[in-house]
PDB file of C-alpha atoms in Angstrom:
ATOM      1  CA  UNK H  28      51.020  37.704  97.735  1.00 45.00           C
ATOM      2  CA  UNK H  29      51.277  34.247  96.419  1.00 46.00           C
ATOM      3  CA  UNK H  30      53.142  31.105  98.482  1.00 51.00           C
ATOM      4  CA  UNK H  31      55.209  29.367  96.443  1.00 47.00           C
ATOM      5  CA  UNK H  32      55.842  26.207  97.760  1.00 49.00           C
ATOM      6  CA  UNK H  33      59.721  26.321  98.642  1.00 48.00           C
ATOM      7  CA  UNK H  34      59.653  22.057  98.857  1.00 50.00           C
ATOM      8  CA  UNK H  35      59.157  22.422  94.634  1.00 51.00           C
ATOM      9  CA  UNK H  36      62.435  24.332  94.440  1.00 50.00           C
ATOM     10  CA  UNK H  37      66.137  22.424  93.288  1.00 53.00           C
ATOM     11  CA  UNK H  38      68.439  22.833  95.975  1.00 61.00           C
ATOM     12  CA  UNK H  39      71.678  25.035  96.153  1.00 66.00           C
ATOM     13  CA  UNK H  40      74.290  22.498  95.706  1.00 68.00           C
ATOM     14  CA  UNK H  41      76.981  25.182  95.947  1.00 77.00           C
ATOM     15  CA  UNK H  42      76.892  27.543  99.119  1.00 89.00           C
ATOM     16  CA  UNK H  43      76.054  30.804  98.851  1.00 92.00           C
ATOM     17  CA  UNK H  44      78.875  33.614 100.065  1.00 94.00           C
ATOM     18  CA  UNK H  45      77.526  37.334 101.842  1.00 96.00           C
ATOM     19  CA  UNK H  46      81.070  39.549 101.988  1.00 97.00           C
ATOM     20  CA  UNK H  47      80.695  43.332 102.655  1.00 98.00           C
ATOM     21  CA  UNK H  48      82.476  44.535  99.771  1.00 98.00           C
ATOM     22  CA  UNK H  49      84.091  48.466  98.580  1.00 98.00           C
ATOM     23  CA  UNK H  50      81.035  49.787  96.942  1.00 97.00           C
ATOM     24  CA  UNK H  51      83.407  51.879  94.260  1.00 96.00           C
ATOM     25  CA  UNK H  52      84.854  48.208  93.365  1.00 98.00           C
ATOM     26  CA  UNK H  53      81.411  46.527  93.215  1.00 98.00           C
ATOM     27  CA  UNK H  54      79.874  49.158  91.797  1.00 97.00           C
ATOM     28  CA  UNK H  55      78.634  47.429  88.964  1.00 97.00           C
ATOM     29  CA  UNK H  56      76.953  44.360  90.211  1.00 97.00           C
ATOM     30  CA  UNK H  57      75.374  46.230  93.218  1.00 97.00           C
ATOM     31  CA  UNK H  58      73.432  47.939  90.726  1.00 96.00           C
ATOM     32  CA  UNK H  59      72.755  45.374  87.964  1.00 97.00           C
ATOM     33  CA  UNK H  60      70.923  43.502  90.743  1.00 97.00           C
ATOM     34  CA  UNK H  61      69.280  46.827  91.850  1.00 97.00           C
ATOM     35  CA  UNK H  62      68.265  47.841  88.612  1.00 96.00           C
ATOM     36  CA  UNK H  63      66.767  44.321  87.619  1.00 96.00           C
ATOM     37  CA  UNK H  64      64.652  43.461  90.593  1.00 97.00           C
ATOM     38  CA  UNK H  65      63.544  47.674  91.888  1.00 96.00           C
ATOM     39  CA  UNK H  66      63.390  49.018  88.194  1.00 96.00           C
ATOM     40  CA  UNK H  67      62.645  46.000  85.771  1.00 96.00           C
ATOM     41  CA  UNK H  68      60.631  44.027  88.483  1.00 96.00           C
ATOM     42  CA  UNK H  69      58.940  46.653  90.789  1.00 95.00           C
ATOM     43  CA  UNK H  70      58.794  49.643  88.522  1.00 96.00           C
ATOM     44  CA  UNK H  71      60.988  52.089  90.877  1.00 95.00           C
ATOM     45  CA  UNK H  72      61.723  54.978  88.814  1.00 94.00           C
ATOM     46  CA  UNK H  73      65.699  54.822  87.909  1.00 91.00           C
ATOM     47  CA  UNK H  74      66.159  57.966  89.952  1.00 90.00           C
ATOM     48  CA  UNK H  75      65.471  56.724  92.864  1.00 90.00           C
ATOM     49  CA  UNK H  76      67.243  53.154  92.960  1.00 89.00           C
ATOM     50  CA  UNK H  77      70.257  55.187  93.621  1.00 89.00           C
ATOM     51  CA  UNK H  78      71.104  57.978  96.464  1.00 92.00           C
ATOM     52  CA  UNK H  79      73.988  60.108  97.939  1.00 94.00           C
ATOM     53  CA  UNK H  80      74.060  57.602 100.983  1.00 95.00           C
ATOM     54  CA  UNK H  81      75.151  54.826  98.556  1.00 96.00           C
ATOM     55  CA  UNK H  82      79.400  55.985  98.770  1.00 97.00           C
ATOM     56  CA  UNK H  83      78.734  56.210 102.154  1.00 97.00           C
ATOM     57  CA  UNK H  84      76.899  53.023 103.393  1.00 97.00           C
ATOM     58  CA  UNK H  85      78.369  49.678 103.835  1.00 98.00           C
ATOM     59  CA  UNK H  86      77.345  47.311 101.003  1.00 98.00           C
ATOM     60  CA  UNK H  87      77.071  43.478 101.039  1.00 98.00           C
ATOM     61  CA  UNK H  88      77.227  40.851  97.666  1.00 98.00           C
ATOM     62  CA  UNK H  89      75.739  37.434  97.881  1.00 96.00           C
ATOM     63  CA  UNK H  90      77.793  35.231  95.121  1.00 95.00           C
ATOM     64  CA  UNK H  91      76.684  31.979  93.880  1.00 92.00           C
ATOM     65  CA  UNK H  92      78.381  29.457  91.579  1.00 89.00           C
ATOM     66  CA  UNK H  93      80.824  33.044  90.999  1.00 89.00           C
ATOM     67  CA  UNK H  94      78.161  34.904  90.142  1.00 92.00           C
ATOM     68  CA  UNK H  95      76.603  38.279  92.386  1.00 96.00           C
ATOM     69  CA  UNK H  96      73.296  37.579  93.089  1.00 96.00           C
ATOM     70  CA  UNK H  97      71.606  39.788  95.902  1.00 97.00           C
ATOM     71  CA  UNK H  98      73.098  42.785  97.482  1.00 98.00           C
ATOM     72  CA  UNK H  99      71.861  44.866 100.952  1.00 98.00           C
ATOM     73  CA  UNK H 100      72.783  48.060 102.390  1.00 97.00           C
ATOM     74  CA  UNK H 101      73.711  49.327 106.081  1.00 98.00           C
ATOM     75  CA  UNK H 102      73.174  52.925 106.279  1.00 97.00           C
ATOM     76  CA  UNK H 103      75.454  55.405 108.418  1.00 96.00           C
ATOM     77  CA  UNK H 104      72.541  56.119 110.801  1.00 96.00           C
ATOM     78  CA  UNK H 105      71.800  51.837 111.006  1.00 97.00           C
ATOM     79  CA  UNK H 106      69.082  50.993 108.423  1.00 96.00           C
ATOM     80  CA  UNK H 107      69.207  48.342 106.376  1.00 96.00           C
ATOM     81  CA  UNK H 108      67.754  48.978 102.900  1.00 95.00           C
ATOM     82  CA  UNK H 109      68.067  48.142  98.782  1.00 95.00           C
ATOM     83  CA  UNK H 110      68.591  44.512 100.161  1.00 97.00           C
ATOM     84  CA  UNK H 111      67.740  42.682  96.672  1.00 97.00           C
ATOM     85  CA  UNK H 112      67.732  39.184  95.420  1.00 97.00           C
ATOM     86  CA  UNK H 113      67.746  38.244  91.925  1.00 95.00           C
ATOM     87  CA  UNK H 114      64.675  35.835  91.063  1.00 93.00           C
ATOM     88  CA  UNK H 115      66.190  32.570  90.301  1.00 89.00           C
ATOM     89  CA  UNK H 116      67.610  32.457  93.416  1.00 92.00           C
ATOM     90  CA  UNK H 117      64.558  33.962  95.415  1.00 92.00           C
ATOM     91  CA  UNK H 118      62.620  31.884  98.560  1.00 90.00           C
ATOM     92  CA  UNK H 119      65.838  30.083  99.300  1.00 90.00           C
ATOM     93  CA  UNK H 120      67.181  32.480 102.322  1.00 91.00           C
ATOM     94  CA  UNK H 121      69.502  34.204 100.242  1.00 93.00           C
ATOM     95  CA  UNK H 122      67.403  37.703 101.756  1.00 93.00           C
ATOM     96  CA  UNK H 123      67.878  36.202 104.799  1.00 94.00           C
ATOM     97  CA  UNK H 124      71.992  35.522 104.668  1.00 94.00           C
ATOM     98  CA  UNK H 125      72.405  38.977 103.150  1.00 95.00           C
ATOM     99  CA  UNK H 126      70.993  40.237 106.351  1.00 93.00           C
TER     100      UNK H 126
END
């Protein structure tokens, strides 16, 4: 893995907001972000960037400037998983906040 130097990198002039959200309601941008960074990015076959926990797990958006940008998961049984950040906005604790 490559460091990218996080000093080089504009900063967020507008805050970024982590709300659990109703996963039917959000449906949408949960799973544009999914698809784009598992599927696009990291070549995760579609199948499997979505499971029957997903109605069943809390979800969480990150918005930024009005605009959903990463999005995590909190299983049933306590795991946290599918946390994703779209690349603009990556090395800027966005990961982190969603967490």
């Amino acid at each position: 893995m490559t460091r990218v130097d996080t000093t080089a990198l504009p900063k967020l002039e507008s805050p970024i907001r982590v709300n659990a959200v109703d996963y039917s309601r959000h449906f949408s941008d949960i799973h544009r972000i999914r698809q784009s960074v598992f599927v696009c990015e990291q070549h995760v076959p579609p199948a499997f960037e979505t499971d029957s926990l997903d109605p069943h797990c809390q979800h969480v958006l990150a918005h930024w400037n009005g605009w959903a940008v990463a999005t995590g998961r909190l299983t049933p049984e306590g795991r946290i998983g599918r946390v994703a950040v779209t690349k603009p906005l990556r090395r800027r604790g966005v990961g982190r906040q969603v967490m």
